[in-house]
Amino acid sequence: MLNRRHIRVKVMQSIYAMHQKNTDDLEKEEKFLLHSIDSIQDLYLIMCASLLEIRKKEIAFLEASSKKHLATAAEKNPNTKFVNNALLLHLEENSALSIALEKRKINNWSLNDDYILILLNDIKKSSLYHKYMAVSKSSFEDDKQFIVDLFTEVIAPNEKLYEYIEDNKMTWIDDVPLVNTHIQKQLKQISEKTPFKVTQLYKDTEDKEYVNALFRKTVLNELELAKEYIDKTPNWDAERIAEIDTIILKMAICEFLKFPSIPVKVTINEYLEIAKEYSTPKSSIFINGILDNLVKEFEKNNKLNKTGRGLM
């Protein structure tokens, strides 16, 4: 689930937090960084569980309505197409998902079922829902497309749900788009022969090790890394360079010099995109200029020791 750019962002944010707190407690900050990344798995499972809980709430609603003293004909014989949606049933019966939810003790919606009721209400007011329910029968692919559209257009962008996520854990604010995009992709890939698979946080051990290495190598060498660019900014007052920009520069230079398997172009492109999203409007131009000049200098002085994929 995690990609390298998101890892870079989390490391950048942790280094920025260290600067703001003016602390040098490396182990404490590294522990917080790793915890914030690990909790992305909880966010992923919480969002997956929302689909299960929405179905359960609708089942409960239909049962309660049918038992009312003056129940209407429609309430006594309700349209059960939504609760019998093939993809929702697929997720409900998926043992891997059930085990993951139990293992990580994901019970957010049982404690905050008002948010599920809000989502269910918004779903039932949507044109997507009414169009889907108006057709008596549908194929697995039809059912899947309905849930994909519902997740994309109604659930993921729900403001109340976002507020809950933000209030629950501040570090999740930047993780929500990553998680929702991944779940949307997963839902699209499910078929009658291709079951839903719970995604692991890291693609491989190399990515997991990259988190620690990038954080430690940048923090422990900040002064050394700063010296590489400090006299390359004649038109900029060093003290007025945005702090995020200085961190991005140090992280990029760290990758140039201390991560031989990462190609120079990948490093530059990744940090320019991060600068565009997290820093000032002119930051990416400034950073691009500095990094381009540094690469030329490093190549001239044989300081770039790239190997394997890093040569690409």
GROMACS .gro file of N, CA and C in nm, residues 71-166:
model
  288
   71ALA      N    1  -4.671  -0.145   0.996
   71ALA     CA    2  -4.577  -0.154   0.884
   71ALA      C    3  -4.651  -0.154   0.751
   72THR      N    4  -4.596  -0.082   0.655
   72THR     CA    5  -4.656  -0.078   0.521
   72THR      C    6  -4.621  -0.206   0.446
   73ALA      N    7  -4.683  -0.223   0.332
   73ALA     CA    8  -4.655  -0.341   0.248
   73ALA      C    9  -4.508  -0.341   0.205
   74ALA      N   10  -4.457  -0.222   0.174
   74ALA     CA   11  -4.317  -0.210   0.131
   74ALA      C   12  -4.222  -0.244   0.246
   75GLU      N   13  -4.263  -0.208   0.368
   75GLU     CA   14  -4.178  -0.238   0.484
   75GLU      C   15  -4.183  -0.387   0.520
   76LYS      N   16  -4.298  -0.448   0.497
   76LYS     CA   17  -4.310  -0.592   0.527
   76LYS      C   18  -4.235  -0.678   0.424
   77ASN      N   19  -4.228  -0.628   0.303
   77ASN     CA   20  -4.156  -0.699   0.196
   77ASN      C   21  -4.058  -0.602   0.129
   78PRO      N   22  -3.952  -0.568   0.199
   78PRO     CA   23  -3.858  -0.466   0.149
   78PRO      C   24  -3.772  -0.513   0.032
   79ASN      N   25  -3.720  -0.416  -0.039
   79ASN     CA   26  -3.625  -0.442  -0.147
   79ASN      C   27  -3.489  -0.471  -0.082
   80THR      N   28  -3.444  -0.594  -0.092
   80THR     CA   29  -3.319  -0.634  -0.024
   80THR      C   30  -3.198  -0.637  -0.118
   81LYS      N   31  -3.211  -0.573  -0.232
   81LYS     CA   32  -3.103  -0.579  -0.330
   81LYS      C   33  -2.971  -0.525  -0.275
   82PHE      N   34  -2.980  -0.415  -0.200
   82PHE     CA   35  -2.857  -0.353  -0.148
   82PHE      C   36  -2.786  -0.446  -0.050
   83VAL      N   37  -2.860  -0.502   0.046
   83VAL     CA   38  -2.796  -0.588   0.147
   83VAL      C   39  -2.750  -0.721   0.089
   84ASN      N   40  -2.805  -0.755  -0.029
   84ASN     CA   41  -2.763  -0.879  -0.096
   84ASN      C   42  -2.667  -0.852  -0.210
   85ASN      N   43  -2.614  -0.732  -0.214
   85ASN     CA   44  -2.516  -0.697  -0.317
   85ASN      C   45  -2.400  -0.799  -0.315
   86ALA      N   46  -2.366  -0.853  -0.430
   86ALA     CA   47  -2.268  -0.962  -0.439
   86ALA      C   48  -2.130  -0.921  -0.385
   87LEU      N   49  -2.090  -0.798  -0.409
   87LEU     CA   50  -1.958  -0.755  -0.361
   87LEU      C   51  -1.958  -0.736  -0.209
   88LEU      N   52  -2.067  -0.681  -0.155
   88LEU     CA   53  -2.076  -0.665  -0.009
   88LEU      C   54  -2.077  -0.801   0.059
   89LEU      N   55  -2.146  -0.898   0.000
   89LEU     CA   56  -2.148  -1.034   0.055
   89LEU      C   57  -2.009  -1.096   0.046
   90HIS      N   58  -1.940  -1.068  -0.062
   90HIS     CA   59  -1.803  -1.118  -0.081
   90HIS      C   60  -1.712  -1.068   0.031
   91LEU      N   61  -1.724  -0.940   0.065
   91LEU     CA   62  -1.643  -0.882   0.172
   91LEU      C   63  -1.684  -0.936   0.309
   92GLU      N   64  -1.814  -0.953   0.328
   92GLU     CA   65  -1.866  -1.005   0.455
   92GLU      C   66  -1.815  -1.147   0.481
   93GLU      N   67  -1.802  -1.225   0.377
   93GLU     CA   68  -1.761  -1.365   0.391
   93GLU      C   69  -1.610  -1.384   0.379
   94ASN      N   70  -1.537  -1.275   0.362
   94ASN     CA   71  -1.392  -1.284   0.343
   94ASN      C   72  -1.323  -1.306   0.477
   95SER      N   73  -1.267  -1.425   0.498
   95SER     CA   74  -1.207  -1.459   0.627
   95SER      C   75  -1.081  -1.377   0.655
   96ALA      N   76  -1.003  -1.346   0.552
   96ALA     CA   77  -0.880  -1.269   0.571
   96ALA      C   78  -0.912  -1.131   0.627
   97LEU      N   79  -1.017  -1.069   0.577
   97LEU     CA   80  -1.058  -0.938   0.626
   97LEU      C   81  -1.109  -0.947   0.770
   98SER      N   82  -1.189  -1.049   0.799
   98SER     CA   83  -1.241  -1.068   0.935
   98SER      C   84  -1.128  -1.088   1.036
   99ILE      N   85  -1.030  -1.168   0.997
   99ILE     CA   86  -0.915  -1.194   1.086
   99ILE      C   87  -0.834  -1.067   1.109
  100ALA      N   88  -0.812  -0.991   1.002
  100ALA     CA   89  -0.734  -0.866   1.014
  100ALA      C   90  -0.805  -0.766   1.105
  101LEU      N   91  -0.936  -0.755   1.092
  101LEU     CA   92  -1.013  -0.662   1.175
  101LEU      C   93  -1.006  -0.703   1.323
  102GLU      N   94  -1.015  -0.833   1.346
  102GLU     CA   95  -1.008  -0.884   1.483
  102GLU      C   96  -0.868  -0.870   1.541
  103LYS      N   97  -0.769  -0.901   1.460
  103LYS     CA   98  -0.630  -0.897   1.506
  103LYS      C   99  -0.587  -0.757   1.549
  104ARG      N  100  -0.631  -0.658   1.473
  104ARG     CA  101  -0.592  -0.519   1.504
  104ARG      C  102  -0.699  -0.447   1.586
  105LYS      N  103  -0.798  -0.524   1.632
  105LYS     CA  104  -0.903  -0.471   1.721
  105LYS      C  105  -0.971  -0.347   1.662
  106ILE      N  106  -1.015  -0.360   1.539
  106ILE     CA  107  -1.085  -0.250   1.472
  106ILE      C  108  -1.233  -0.257   1.509
  107ASN      N  109  -1.275  -0.172   1.601
  107ASN     CA  110  -1.415  -0.169   1.645
  107ASN      C  111  -1.470  -0.026   1.645
  108ASN      N  112  -1.407   0.059   1.563
  108ASN     CA  113  -1.444   0.201   1.560
  108ASN      C  114  -1.591   0.224   1.532
  109TRP      N  115  -1.648   0.146   1.440
  109TRP     CA  116  -1.786   0.174   1.401
  109TRP      C  117  -1.889   0.124   1.502
  110SER      N  118  -1.853   0.025   1.582
  110SER     CA  119  -1.945  -0.017   1.688
  110SER      C  120  -1.949   0.088   1.798
  111LEU      N  121  -1.841   0.163   1.811
  111LEU     CA  122  -1.834   0.269   1.912
  111LEU      C  123  -1.884   0.403   1.858
  112ASN      N  124  -1.886   0.415   1.727
  112ASN     CA  125  -1.928   0.543   1.663
  112ASN      C  126  -2.023   0.514   1.548
  113ASP      N  127  -2.131   0.439   1.578
  113ASP     CA  128  -2.220   0.398   1.470
  113ASP      C  129  -2.302   0.513   1.412
  114ASP      N  130  -2.300   0.629   1.476
  114ASP     CA  131  -2.371   0.744   1.421
  114ASP      C  132  -2.314   0.785   1.286
  115TYR      N  133  -2.183   0.766   1.267
  115TYR     CA  134  -2.120   0.800   1.139
  115TYR      C  135  -2.165   0.702   1.030
  116ILE      N  136  -2.184   0.577   1.067
  116ILE     CA  137  -2.233   0.478   0.971
  116ILE      C  138  -2.376   0.512   0.930
  117LEU      N  139  -2.455   0.557   1.025
  117LEU     CA  140  -2.593   0.597   0.994
  117LEU      C  141  -2.596   0.719   0.901
  118ILE      N  142  -2.501   0.810   0.921
  118ILE     CA  143  -2.489   0.927   0.833
  118ILE      C  144  -2.455   0.882   0.692
  119LEU      N  145  -2.359   0.790   0.682
  119LEU     CA  146  -2.320   0.738   0.551
  119LEU      C  147  -2.436   0.666   0.484
  120LEU      N  148  -2.505   0.583   0.560
  120LEU     CA  149  -2.618   0.508   0.505
  120LEU      C  150  -2.727   0.602   0.455
  121ASN      N  151  -2.753   0.706   0.530
  121ASN     CA  152  -2.854   0.805   0.491
  121ASN      C  153  -2.814   0.874   0.361
  122ASP      N  154  -2.686   0.912   0.350
  122ASP     CA  155  -2.638   0.979   0.229
  122ASP      C  156  -2.642   0.884   0.109
  123ILE      N  157  -2.613   0.757   0.134
  123ILE     CA  158  -2.619   0.657   0.027
  123ILE      C  159  -2.761   0.646  -0.027
  124LYS      N  160  -2.857   0.636   0.065
  124LYS     CA  161  -2.996   0.616   0.024
  124LYS      C  162  -3.059   0.740  -0.040
  125LYS      N  163  -2.995   0.854  -0.021
  125LYS     CA  164  -3.041   0.977  -0.086
  125LYS      C  165  -2.978   0.996  -0.224
  126SER      N  166  -2.875   0.917  -0.253
  126SER     CA  167  -2.800   0.937  -0.377
  126SER      C  168  -2.873   0.881  -0.498
  127SER      N  169  -2.848   0.941  -0.613
  127SER     CA  170  -2.908   0.893  -0.739
  127SER      C  171  -2.850   0.757  -0.776
  128LEU      N  172  -2.727   0.733  -0.736
  128LEU     CA  173  -2.663   0.603  -0.761
  128LEU      C  174  -2.744   0.490  -0.699
  129TYR      N  175  -2.785   0.511  -0.575
  129TYR     CA  176  -2.860   0.411  -0.502
  129TYR      C  177  -2.997   0.387  -0.567
  130HIS      N  178  -3.066   0.495  -0.597
  130HIS     CA  179  -3.200   0.483  -0.654
  130HIS      C  180  -3.198   0.415  -0.791
  131LYS      N  181  -3.097   0.446  -0.870
  131LYS     CA  182  -3.083   0.384  -1.001
  131LYS      C  183  -3.054   0.234  -0.988
  132TYR      N  184  -2.968   0.201  -0.891
  132TYR     CA  185  -2.931   0.061  -0.868
  132TYR      C  186  -3.050  -0.019  -0.817
  133MET      N  187  -3.123   0.037  -0.722
  133MET     CA  188  -3.234  -0.035  -0.660
  133MET      C  189  -3.354  -0.051  -0.754
  134ALA      N  190  -3.361   0.031  -0.857
  134ALA     CA  191  -3.474   0.026  -0.951
  134ALA      C  192  -3.466  -0.093  -1.046
  135VAL      N  193  -3.346  -0.150  -1.058
  135VAL     CA  194  -3.328  -0.267  -1.146
  135VAL      C  195  -3.335  -0.393  -1.060
  136SER      N  196  -3.426  -0.484  -1.094
  136SER     CA  197  -3.450  -0.600  -1.007
  136SER      C  198  -3.331  -0.695  -0.997
  137LYS      N  199  -3.263  -0.720  -1.109
  137LYS     CA  200  -3.151  -0.813  -1.106
  137LYS      C  201  -3.025  -0.749  -1.164
  138SER      N  202  -2.910  -0.797  -1.117
  138SER     CA  203  -2.783  -0.745  -1.168
  138SER      C  204  -2.676  -0.853  -1.157
  139SER      N  205  -2.573  -0.840  -1.240
  139SER     CA  206  -2.463  -0.936  -1.239
  139SER      C  207  -2.362  -0.899  -1.131
  140PHE      N  208  -2.264  -0.987  -1.109
  140PHE     CA  209  -2.158  -0.957  -1.012
  140PHE      C  210  -2.087  -0.828  -1.052
  141GLU      N  211  -2.061  -0.812  -1.182
  141GLU     CA  212  -1.991  -0.692  -1.230
  141GLU      C  213  -2.074  -0.567  -1.206
  142ASP      N  214  -2.205  -0.578  -1.224
  142ASP     CA  215  -2.294  -0.464  -1.198
  142ASP      C  216  -2.290  -0.426  -1.050
  143ASP      N  217  -2.298  -0.528  -0.966
  143ASP     CA  218  -2.294  -0.506  -0.821
  143ASP      C  219  -2.161  -0.444  -0.780
  144LYS      N  220  -2.054  -0.493  -0.840
  144LYS     CA  221  -1.921  -0.440  -0.808
  144LYS      C  222  -1.909  -0.293  -0.849
  145GLN      N  223  -1.952  -0.264  -0.969
  145GLN     CA  224  -1.941  -0.126  -1.018
  145GLN      C  225  -2.021  -0.030  -0.932
  146PHE      N  226  -2.135  -0.076  -0.885
  146PHE     CA  227  -2.217   0.008  -0.796
  146PHE      C  228  -2.142   0.040  -0.668
  147ILE      N  229  -2.078  -0.058  -0.606
  147ILE     CA  230  -2.004  -0.036  -0.481
  147ILE      C  231  -1.881   0.051  -0.506
  148VAL      N  232  -1.812   0.029  -0.617
  148VAL     CA  233  -1.696   0.113  -0.652
  148VAL      C  234  -1.740   0.259  -0.664
  149ASP      N  235  -1.849   0.282  -0.737
  149ASP     CA  236  -1.900   0.420  -0.755
  149ASP      C  237  -1.948   0.478  -0.622
  150LEU      N  238  -2.012   0.395  -0.543
  150LEU     CA  239  -2.062   0.440  -0.413
  150LEU      C  240  -1.946   0.481  -0.321
  151PHE      N  241  -1.843   0.400  -0.319
  151PHE     CA  242  -1.726   0.431  -0.237
  151PHE      C  243  -1.659   0.559  -0.285
  152THR      N  244  -1.646   0.572  -0.417
  152THR     CA  245  -1.576   0.687  -0.477
  152THR      C  246  -1.653   0.817  -0.462
  153GLU      N  247  -1.784   0.811  -0.485
  153GLU     CA  248  -1.864   0.934  -0.494
  153GLU      C  249  -1.938   0.971  -0.366
  154VAL      N  250  -1.964   0.874  -0.279
  154VAL     CA  251  -2.045   0.902  -0.159
  154VAL      C  252  -1.967   0.881  -0.029
  155ILE      N  253  -1.900   0.767  -0.017
  155ILE     CA  254  -1.835   0.733   0.110
  155ILE      C  255  -1.703   0.808   0.130
  156ALA      N  256  -1.609   0.791   0.037
  156ALA     CA  257  -1.476   0.852   0.052
  156ALA      C  258  -1.479   1.004   0.070
  157PRO      N  259  -1.561   1.078  -0.005
  157PRO     CA  260  -1.561   1.224   0.010
  157PRO      C  261  -1.653   1.278   0.120
  158ASN      N  262  -1.715   1.191   0.197
  158ASN     CA  263  -1.810   1.235   0.300
  158ASN      C  264  -1.741   1.324   0.404
  159GLU      N  265  -1.791   1.444   0.423
  159GLU     CA  266  -1.728   1.541   0.513
  159GLU      C  267  -1.731   1.497   0.658
  160LYS      N  268  -1.842   1.440   0.702
  160LYS     CA  269  -1.853   1.394   0.841
  160LYS      C  270  -1.755   1.281   0.870
  161LEU      N  271  -1.740   1.192   0.772
  161LEU     CA  272  -1.645   1.082   0.787
  161LEU      C  273  -1.504   1.137   0.796
  162TYR      N  274  -1.473   1.236   0.713
  162TYR     CA  275  -1.340   1.297   0.714
  162TYR      C  276  -1.313   1.364   0.849
  163GLU      N  277  -1.417   1.431   0.903
  163GLU     CA  278  -1.402   1.496   1.034
  163GLU      C  279  -1.372   1.393   1.142
  164TYR      N  280  -1.440   1.279   1.134
  164TYR     CA  281  -1.416   1.173   1.233
  164TYR      C  282  -1.271   1.124   1.224
  165ILE      N  283  -1.225   1.101   1.103
  165ILE     CA  284  -1.088   1.053   1.082
  165ILE      C  285  -0.987   1.155   1.133
  166GLU      N  286  -1.011   1.281   1.103
  166GLU     CA  287  -0.921   1.388   1.147
  166GLU      C  288  -0.918   1.399   1.298
   0.00000   0.00000   0.00000
